[in-house]
């Protein structure tokens, strides 16, 4: 009779295996049995036309638990806790709190590991003249005529004092729109439609071993473009008052209470706020790495007196911070770049390819090098990144098509280049600049000799047809790029 007991055990094992490996079929069989018994004892509901309605059935899978945990391990534990609530009902709240805490800790550990892996690729820099403190000031909406070192002394005295020991570039080109100018500055490349804008200048400084800081009062960079900075300080400006309403530091936000009361004497400007925060970072949060700090300020006022006051305020705050850092660093070599971008609301007019619309300020100061005072040869914003790469002797330079301006500053100029710009609203109109000549091609061709005619009032195309023809050879058949 032993075979009877063995048969029962074997049958039980088969039933258990079927329940484990084919649960859906097992559940379906049970459901069919339930439906059959229900059909025998009950009348199925019908519509007026006699059509039998499906009786809704619910199972334990109709409302599955959706976990908000960030990691697979803690997500699985959270799901187990939810599906076995009866077992853990006396301690479910405490267990879930512990799982949430473990999830946060695990996410933090993963973030630290990713950060450590990125830092492992950063260049190690030895203090010295090849690792200077670098400051770049980008003034959006400020023209050359509004800065003292472009022939209007007294407007920006502190920056003028640095310019006297640095190099002023008389013909630095940005592009016919603010978007093109931003692209050229950040990527070190000419602009063409369809090219993605990546923050290669910050990427280069970060990978070159610098502590990269962004102090931003314009807020046009995307979160993706900001990720290359170790510290990111930005002010959100109220459009009505023109005062900063909120300060953000590495994602954490703080309301500027002084600008929300009725006492105008408590108001703090964007420049005061941002320069004060950067001073705090530089002086009270030291780092073993050399510092690259990038300032972005916008001057959007239309009233000339208001603009003059805002630019003078920027000059005072930036100049004082620079000199304070120079003293704090005990004479360590320093580099300062002052440049600009067109106004964000610059109208597209017939003169969009004029010198006044295309050119922006550019001044570079080096504390431990002799600098040529002025450079007449044209350059562009795309040259800023390769110039910084030369100054800091970086071995992590991204691809670009600009050139280093350091040879010009050292008194060793290279060959002349040809620049080309396309009108964003009319691609059949374009301008060419090479050496002292500039031509504008379109409905009517124009030629200007800029040393004698910087305002482009005297068209000499008829007097110099060979020059116009030589410049036209690089025009319409080339890609629609700006560089």
Coordinates of C-alpha atoms in Angstrom, one line a residue:
X1 CA 0.0 0.0 0.0
X2 CA 3.1 2.2 0.0
X3 CA 2.3 3.2 -3.6
X4 CA -0.9 4.9 -2.5
X5 CA 0.9 7.3 -0.1
X6 CA 3.6 8.0 -2.7
X7 CA 0.9 8.7 -5.3
X8 CA -0.8 11.2 -3.0
X9 CA 2.5 13.0 -2.4
X10 CA 3.4 13.1 -6.1
X11 CA 0.0 14.5 -6.9
X12 CA 0.3 17.2 -4.3
X13 CA 3.7 18.2 -5.7
X14 CA 2.3 18.4 -9.2
X15 CA -0.6 20.7 -7.9
X16 CA 1.9 23.0 -6.1
X17 CA 4.2 23.2 -9.2
X18 CA 1.2 24.0 -11.4
X19 CA 0.2 26.8 -9.0
X20 CA 3.7 28.2 -9.1
X21 CA 4.5 28.0 -12.8
X22 CA 1.0 28.6 -14.3
X23 CA -0.7 31.0 -11.8
X24 CA -2.7 32.7 -14.6
X25 CA -4.2 29.4 -15.9
X26 CA -4.9 28.3 -12.3
X27 CA -6.7 31.6 -11.6
X28 CA -8.6 31.5 -14.9
X29 CA -9.8 28.0 -14.0
X30 CA -11.0 29.2 -10.7
X31 CA -12.7 32.1 -12.3
X32 CA -14.5 29.9 -14.8
X33 CA -15.7 27.6 -12.0
X34 CA -17.0 30.6 -10.2
X35 CA -18.8 31.9 -13.2
X36 CA -20.3 28.5 -13.9
X37 CA -21.6 28.2 -10.4
X38 CA -22.9 31.7 -10.6
X39 CA -24.7 31.0 -13.9
X40 CA -26.4 28.0 -12.3
X41 CA -27.7 29.8 -9.3
X42 CA -28.2 33.4 -10.6
X43 CA -29.8 35.1 -13.6
X44 CA -27.3 37.2 -15.5
X45 CA -28.3 40.9 -15.9
X46 CA -29.7 41.8 -19.3
X47 CA -30.4 45.0 -21.2
X48 CA -33.8 45.9 -22.7
X49 CA -32.8 44.2 -25.9
X50 CA -31.9 41.0 -24.1
X51 CA -28.2 41.3 -24.5
X52 CA -26.3 39.8 -21.6
X53 CA -23.9 42.2 -19.8
X54 CA -20.5 41.2 -18.6
X55 CA -20.3 41.1 -14.9
X56 CA -17.2 43.1 -13.8
X57 CA -14.7 41.1 -11.8
X58 CA -11.9 42.4 -9.7
X59 CA -8.6 40.7 -8.8
X60 CA -5.7 41.7 -6.6
X61 CA -3.8 43.0 -9.7
X62 CA -6.4 45.6 -10.7
X63 CA -4.8 48.3 -8.5
X64 CA -1.1 47.5 -8.3
X65 CA 1.1 49.5 -6.0
X66 CA 3.2 52.1 -7.7
X67 CA 6.4 52.8 -5.8
X68 CA 8.1 56.2 -5.9
X69 CA 11.5 54.9 -4.8
X70 CA 14.4 55.8 -7.1
X71 CA 16.4 52.5 -6.8
X72 CA 15.4 49.0 -7.8
X73 CA 16.3 47.4 -4.4
X74 CA 14.3 49.8 -2.3
X75 CA 11.5 49.7 -4.9
X76 CA 11.3 46.0 -4.5
X77 CA 11.2 46.2 -0.7
X78 CA 8.5 48.9 -1.0
X79 CA 6.4 46.6 -3.2
X80 CA 6.8 43.7 -0.8
X81 CA 5.7 45.8 2.1
X82 CA 2.6 47.0 0.1
X83 CA 1.6 43.5 -1.0
X84 CA 2.0 42.0 2.5
X85 CA 0.4 44.7 4.5
X86 CA -1.4 42.2 6.8
X87 CA 1.9 40.7 7.9
X88 CA 3.5 44.1 8.6
X89 CA 0.5 46.1 9.6
X90 CA 1.8 46.8 13.1
X91 CA 5.0 48.3 11.9
X92 CA 4.3 49.3 8.3
X93 CA 4.7 53.1 8.8
X94 CA 8.1 52.7 10.5
X95 CA 9.4 50.2 7.9
X96 CA 8.4 52.5 5.1
X97 CA 10.2 55.4 6.7
X98 CA 13.3 53.3 6.9
X99 CA 13.0 52.2 3.3
X100 CA 12.6 55.9 2.2
X101 CA 15.7 56.8 4.2
X102 CA 17.6 54.0 2.6
X103 CA 16.5 55.1 -0.8
X104 CA 17.7 58.6 -0.2
X105 CA 21.1 57.4 1.1
X106 CA 21.5 55.0 -1.8
X107 CA 20.7 57.8 -4.3
X108 CA 23.3 60.0 -2.6
X109 CA 25.9 57.3 -2.7
X110 CA 25.3 56.8 -6.4
X111 CA 25.5 60.6 -7.0
X112 CA 28.8 60.7 -5.1
X113 CA 30.2 57.8 -7.1
X114 CA 29.3 59.5 -10.4
X115 CA 30.8 62.8 -9.2
X116 CA 34.0 61.0 -8.2
X117 CA 34.3 59.3 -11.6
X118 CA 33.9 62.7 -13.3
X119 CA 36.5 64.3 -11.0
X120 CA 38.9 61.5 -11.7
X121 CA 39.2 62.8 -15.2
X122 CA 39.9 66.4 -14.2
X123 CA 43.4 67.7 -14.8
X124 CA 45.6 68.2 -11.7
X125 CA 47.0 71.7 -11.8
X126 CA 50.2 72.9 -10.1
X127 CA 50.0 76.5 -8.8
X128 CA 51.9 79.0 -10.8
X129 CA 51.7 81.3 -13.8
X130 CA 50.2 78.6 -16.0
X131 CA 47.3 78.2 -13.5
X132 CA 46.1 81.8 -13.0
X133 CA 42.9 83.0 -11.4
X134 CA 40.6 83.6 -14.4
X135 CA 37.6 86.1 -14.4
X136 CA 35.4 86.6 -17.4
X137 CA 32.8 89.4 -17.3
X138 CA 30.1 89.1 -20.0
X139 CA 28.0 92.3 -20.4
X140 CA 24.8 91.8 -22.4
X141 CA 23.5 94.8 -24.1
X142 CA 26.5 97.0 -23.5
X143 CA 28.2 98.7 -26.5
X144 CA 31.8 99.7 -27.0
X145 CA 30.9 103.4 -26.8
X146 CA 29.6 102.8 -23.2
X147 CA 33.0 101.6 -21.9
X148 CA 35.8 103.9 -21.1
X149 CA 38.6 101.9 -22.6
X150 CA 37.1 102.5 -26.1
X151 CA 38.0 106.1 -26.3
X152 CA 35.5 107.5 -23.7
X153 CA 37.7 107.8 -20.5
X154 CA 36.0 108.2 -17.2
X155 CA 33.0 106.1 -17.8
X156 CA 34.4 102.8 -16.3
X157 CA 37.6 103.9 -14.4
X158 CA 38.4 100.6 -12.7
X159 CA 38.1 98.5 -15.9
X160 CA 40.0 101.3 -17.7
X161 CA 42.9 100.9 -15.3
X162 CA 43.1 97.2 -16.1
X163 CA 42.8 97.9 -19.8
X164 CA 45.8 100.2 -19.7
X165 CA 47.9 97.1 -18.7
X166 CA 46.0 94.7 -20.9
X167 CA 45.0 94.4 -24.6
X168 CA 41.9 96.1 -26.2
X169 CA 40.6 94.5 -29.3
X170 CA 39.2 97.2 -31.6
X171 CA 37.2 94.9 -33.9
X172 CA 35.7 91.9 -32.0
X173 CA 32.7 90.5 -33.8
X174 CA 29.8 88.6 -32.2
X175 CA 27.1 88.1 -34.9
X176 CA 23.8 89.5 -36.1
X177 CA 21.8 88.2 -33.1
X178 CA 22.2 87.4 -29.5
X179 CA 21.6 83.7 -30.0
X180 CA 24.5 83.5 -32.6
X181 CA 26.7 85.5 -30.3
X182 CA 26.0 83.2 -27.3
X183 CA 26.7 80.2 -29.4
X184 CA 30.1 81.5 -30.6
X185 CA 31.2 82.5 -27.1
X186 CA 30.2 79.2 -25.5
X187 CA 31.4 76.8 -28.2
X188 CA 34.3 78.5 -29.8
X189 CA 32.8 77.8 -33.2
X190 CA 30.9 79.5 -36.0
X191 CA 27.2 79.3 -35.9
X192 CA 25.0 77.5 -38.4
X193 CA 21.4 76.2 -38.2
X194 CA 21.0 72.8 -36.6
X195 CA 24.2 72.9 -34.5
X196 CA 23.6 72.2 -30.8
X197 CA 24.9 74.8 -28.3
X198 CA 27.1 73.1 -25.7
X199 CA 28.9 75.0 -22.9
X200 CA 32.4 74.0 -24.1
X201 CA 34.2 76.9 -22.5
X202 CA 33.0 75.9 -19.0
X203 CA 33.6 72.2 -19.8
X204 CA 37.2 73.1 -20.8
X205 CA 37.9 75.0 -17.6
X206 CA 36.4 72.3 -15.4
X207 CA 38.2 69.5 -17.2
X208 CA 41.4 71.5 -17.0
X209 CA 41.3 71.3 -13.2
X210 CA 39.7 74.7 -12.4
X211 CA 37.0 75.3 -9.8
X212 CA 34.3 76.7 -12.1
X213 CA 31.9 79.3 -10.8
X214 CA 28.9 80.9 -12.6
X215 CA 27.5 84.2 -11.3
X216 CA 24.5 84.9 -13.5
X217 CA 22.1 87.8 -13.6
X218 CA 20.7 87.0 -17.1
X219 CA 19.4 83.4 -16.7
X220 CA 19.5 82.4 -20.4
X221 CA 21.6 79.2 -19.9
X222 CA 19.7 75.9 -19.8
X223 CA 20.2 73.5 -16.8
X224 CA 22.2 71.3 -19.2
X225 CA 24.6 74.1 -19.9
X226 CA 25.0 74.9 -16.2
X227 CA 26.0 71.4 -15.2
X228 CA 29.7 72.1 -15.9
X229 CA 30.0 74.6 -13.0
X230 CA 31.0 73.6 -9.4
X231 CA 28.9 76.5 -8.0
X232 CA 26.0 78.1 -9.8
X233 CA 24.7 81.4 -8.4
X234 CA 21.8 83.1 -10.2
X235 CA 19.4 85.9 -9.5
X236 CA 15.8 86.0 -10.8
X237 CA 15.0 89.7 -11.5
X238 CA 11.5 91.1 -11.1
X239 CA 10.5 92.6 -14.5
X240 CA 8.5 95.4 -12.9
X241 CA 11.0 96.6 -10.2
X242 CA 14.2 95.5 -12.0
X243 CA 15.4 94.2 -8.6
X244 CA 16.3 90.6 -7.8
X245 CA 13.4 88.8 -6.3
X246 CA 15.1 85.4 -5.7
X247 CA 18.6 84.0 -5.4
X248 CA 19.4 80.5 -6.4
X249 CA 22.6 78.7 -5.3
X250 CA 23.2 75.2 -6.7
X251 CA 19.4 74.7 -7.0
X252 CA 18.5 76.0 -3.5
X253 CA 16.3 79.1 -3.6
X254 CA 16.1 82.0 -1.2
X255 CA 13.7 85.0 -1.3
X256 CA 15.3 88.4 -1.2
X257 CA 13.2 89.8 1.6
X258 CA 14.8 93.3 1.5
X259 CA 13.3 93.8 -2.0
X260 CA 9.8 92.9 -1.0
X261 CA 9.2 95.5 1.6
X262 CA 8.1 99.2 1.2
X263 CA 11.4 100.7 2.3
X264 CA 13.3 101.6 -0.8
X265 CA 16.4 102.2 1.3
X266 CA 16.7 98.4 1.9
X267 CA 16.7 97.5 -1.8
X268 CA 19.7 95.6 -3.1
X269 CA 20.7 95.6 -6.8
X270 CA 21.4 92.5 -8.9
X271 CA 25.1 93.5 -9.1
X272 CA 25.5 94.0 -5.3
X273 CA 23.8 90.7 -4.6
X274 CA 25.7 88.6 -7.1
X275 CA 29.1 90.1 -6.4
X276 CA 28.6 89.8 -2.7
X277 CA 27.8 86.1 -3.1
X278 CA 30.8 85.5 -5.3
X279 CA 33.0 87.3 -2.8
X280 CA 31.7 85.0 -0.1
X281 CA 32.5 81.9 -2.2
X282 CA 36.0 83.0 -3.2
X283 CA 37.2 84.4 0.2
X284 CA 35.4 82.2 2.7
X285 CA 35.2 78.9 0.8
X286 CA 38.7 78.3 -0.4
X287 CA 39.7 75.5 -2.7
X288 CA 42.9 73.8 -3.7
X289 CA 42.0 74.3 -7.3
X290 CA 42.6 77.5 -9.2
X291 CA 39.4 79.5 -9.8
X292 CA 37.5 80.3 -13.0
X293 CA 34.6 82.7 -12.3
X294 CA 32.2 83.8 -15.0
X295 CA 29.9 86.8 -14.5
X296 CA 26.9 87.6 -16.7
X297 CA 25.2 90.9 -16.3
X298 CA 22.5 92.5 -18.5
X299 CA 21.9 96.2 -19.1
X300 CA 18.5 96.5 -20.7
X301 CA 17.4 100.0 -19.7
X302 CA 16.6 102.5 -22.5
X303 CA 17.2 105.7 -20.5
X304 CA 20.8 106.8 -21.1
X305 CA 21.3 108.1 -17.6
X306 CA 20.0 104.8 -16.1
X307 CA 22.3 102.8 -18.4
X308 CA 25.3 104.9 -17.4
X309 CA 24.6 104.4 -13.7
X310 CA 24.2 100.6 -14.1
X311 CA 27.4 100.3 -16.1
X312 CA 29.3 102.4 -13.6
X313 CA 27.9 100.2 -10.8
X314 CA 29.1 97.0 -12.5
X315 CA 32.6 98.7 -13.0
X316 CA 32.9 99.6 -9.4
X317 CA 31.8 96.2 -8.0
X318 CA 33.8 94.0 -10.4
X319 CA 36.9 96.2 -10.2
X320 CA 36.9 96.2 -6.4
X321 CA 36.4 92.4 -6.3
X322 CA 39.2 91.9 -8.8
X323 CA 41.6 94.0 -6.8
X324 CA 40.5 92.4 -3.5
X325 CA 41.2 89.0 -5.0
X326 CA 44.6 90.2 -6.3
X327 CA 45.6 91.1 -2.8
X328 CA 44.2 87.9 -1.2
X329 CA 46.1 85.8 -3.7
X330 CA 49.4 87.5 -2.8
X331 CA 50.2 88.5 -6.3
X332 CA 49.4 85.2 -8.0
X333 CA 49.0 85.6 -11.7
X334 CA 45.5 86.6 -12.9
X335 CA 43.6 86.9 -16.1
X336 CA 40.5 89.0 -16.7
X337 CA 38.4 89.0 -19.8
X338 CA 35.7 91.6 -20.4
X339 CA 33.4 91.0 -23.4
X340 CA 29.8 91.6 -24.4
X341 CA 26.8 90.2 -26.1
X342 CA 24.1 92.1 -28.2
X343 CA 20.9 93.0 -26.5
X344 CA 18.4 90.1 -26.3
X345 CA 15.7 92.4 -27.8
X346 CA 17.9 93.8 -30.5
X347 CA 15.5 94.6 -33.5
X348 CA 16.3 93.1 -36.9
X349 CA 16.6 96.1 -39.1
X350 CA 18.2 96.9 -42.4
X351 CA 21.4 97.7 -40.6
X352 CA 21.7 94.4 -38.9
X353 CA 25.0 93.7 -40.6
X354 CA 26.5 97.1 -39.7
X355 CA 29.6 97.4 -37.6
X356 CA 27.6 98.8 -34.7
X357 CA 25.4 95.7 -34.5
X358 CA 28.0 93.1 -35.2
X359 CA 30.8 94.3 -32.9
X360 CA 31.1 93.8 -29.1
X361 CA 33.7 94.8 -26.5
X362 CA 36.7 92.6 -25.8
X363 CA 39.5 93.4 -23.4
X364 CA 42.0 90.8 -21.9
X365 CA 44.2 91.6 -19.0
X366 CA 47.2 89.4 -17.9
X367 CA 48.9 90.3 -14.7
X368 CA 52.3 88.6 -15.3
X369 CA 52.8 89.3 -19.0
X370 CA 53.5 92.4 -21.2
X371 CA 50.5 93.1 -23.4
X372 CA 50.1 94.9 -26.7
X373 CA 47.9 97.9 -26.0
X374 CA 45.5 97.7 -28.9
X375 CA 44.8 95.2 -31.8
X376 CA 43.1 96.5 -34.9
X377 CA 43.0 93.1 -36.7
X378 CA 39.4 91.7 -36.5
X379 CA 38.7 88.8 -34.2
X380 CA 35.5 87.1 -32.8
X381 CA 33.8 85.7 -29.7
X382 CA 34.7 82.3 -31.0
X383 CA 38.4 83.1 -30.2
X384 CA 37.8 83.6 -26.5
X385 CA 37.8 79.9 -25.6
X386 CA 41.0 79.0 -27.5
X387 CA 42.7 82.1 -26.0
X388 CA 41.9 80.9 -22.5
X389 CA 43.2 77.5 -23.4
X390 CA 46.5 79.0 -24.4
X391 CA 46.7 81.2 -21.3
X392 CA 46.2 78.3 -18.9
X393 CA 48.1 75.8 -21.2
X394 CA 45.1 73.4 -21.1
X395 CA 45.4 69.9 -22.5
X396 CA 41.6 69.4 -22.5
X397 CA 40.6 71.7 -25.3
X398 CA 37.3 70.8 -27.1
X399 CA 37.0 71.0 -30.8
X400 CA 36.5 74.5 -32.1
X401 CA 37.3 76.7 -35.2
X402 CA 38.5 79.8 -33.3
X403 CA 42.1 80.8 -32.9
X404 CA 44.1 81.9 -29.8
X405 CA 44.6 85.6 -29.5
X406 CA 47.7 85.2 -27.3
X407 CA 50.2 85.7 -30.2
X408 CA 48.6 89.1 -30.9
X409 CA 48.8 90.0 -27.2
X410 CA 52.5 89.0 -27.2
X411 CA 53.2 91.2 -30.2
X412 CA 53.4 88.2 -32.7
X413 CA 50.3 88.5 -34.9
X414 CA 49.4 85.8 -37.3
X415 CA 47.8 86.0 -40.8
X416 CA 44.6 87.8 -41.4
X417 CA 41.3 86.0 -41.4
X418 CA 38.0 86.4 -43.3
X419 CA 34.8 86.7 -41.4
X420 CA 31.3 86.1 -42.8
X421 CA 27.8 86.9 -41.4
X422 CA 24.4 86.1 -42.8
X423 CA 21.3 88.1 -42.1
X424 CA 19.0 85.8 -40.0
X425 CA 15.9 87.2 -41.7
X426 CA 17.3 87.2 -45.2
X427 CA 19.9 84.5 -46.1
X428 CA 20.6 86.1 -49.5
X429 CA 22.1 89.1 -47.7
X430 CA 25.6 88.5 -46.1
X431 CA 28.6 90.5 -45.2
X432 CA 32.4 89.7 -45.5
X433 CA 35.2 91.3 -43.5
X434 CA 38.9 90.8 -44.2
X435 CA 41.6 93.2 -43.1
X436 CA 40.5 96.8 -43.5
X437 CA 37.8 96.0 -46.1
X438 CA 34.1 95.1 -45.5
X439 CA 31.6 94.2 -48.2
X440 CA 27.8 93.7 -47.8
X441 CA 26.1 91.7 -50.6
X442 CA 22.4 91.6 -51.3
X443 CA 20.0 93.7 -53.3
X444 CA 22.8 96.1 -53.8
X445 CA 26.5 95.5 -53.2
X446 CA 28.4 97.8 -50.8
X447 CA 32.1 98.1 -50.0
X448 CA 33.7 100.1 -47.1
X449 CA 37.2 100.9 -46.1
X450 CA 36.8 100.8 -42.3
X451 CA 39.9 102.6 -41.1
X452 CA 38.7 105.8 -42.9
X453 CA 35.0 105.0 -42.6
X454 CA 34.1 103.1 -39.4
X455 CA 30.4 104.2 -39.6
X456 CA 30.1 102.8 -43.1
X457 CA 28.7 106.0 -44.7
X458 CA 30.9 106.0 -47.9
X459 CA 30.3 103.1 -50.4
X460 CA 33.4 102.7 -52.5
X461 CA 32.3 99.6 -54.5
X462 CA 32.5 101.6 -57.8
X463 CA 36.1 102.7 -57.0
X464 CA 37.4 99.3 -56.0
X465 CA 35.6 96.6 -58.1
X466 CA 38.5 94.2 -57.8
X467 CA 38.4 94.2 -54.0
X468 CA 34.6 93.7 -54.1
X469 CA 35.0 90.8 -56.5
X470 CA 37.7 89.2 -54.4
X471 CA 35.5 89.3 -51.3
X472 CA 32.4 88.0 -53.2
X473 CA 34.3 84.8 -54.0
X474 CA 33.7 83.6 -50.5
X475 CA 30.1 84.5 -50.3
X476 CA 27.0 82.9 -51.7
X477 CA 28.4 79.5 -52.5
X478 CA 29.6 79.0 -48.9
X479 CA 27.5 77.5 -46.1
X480 CA 25.3 79.9 -44.2
X481 CA 27.6 80.3 -41.3
X482 CA 28.5 83.2 -39.0
X483 CA 32.2 83.5 -38.0

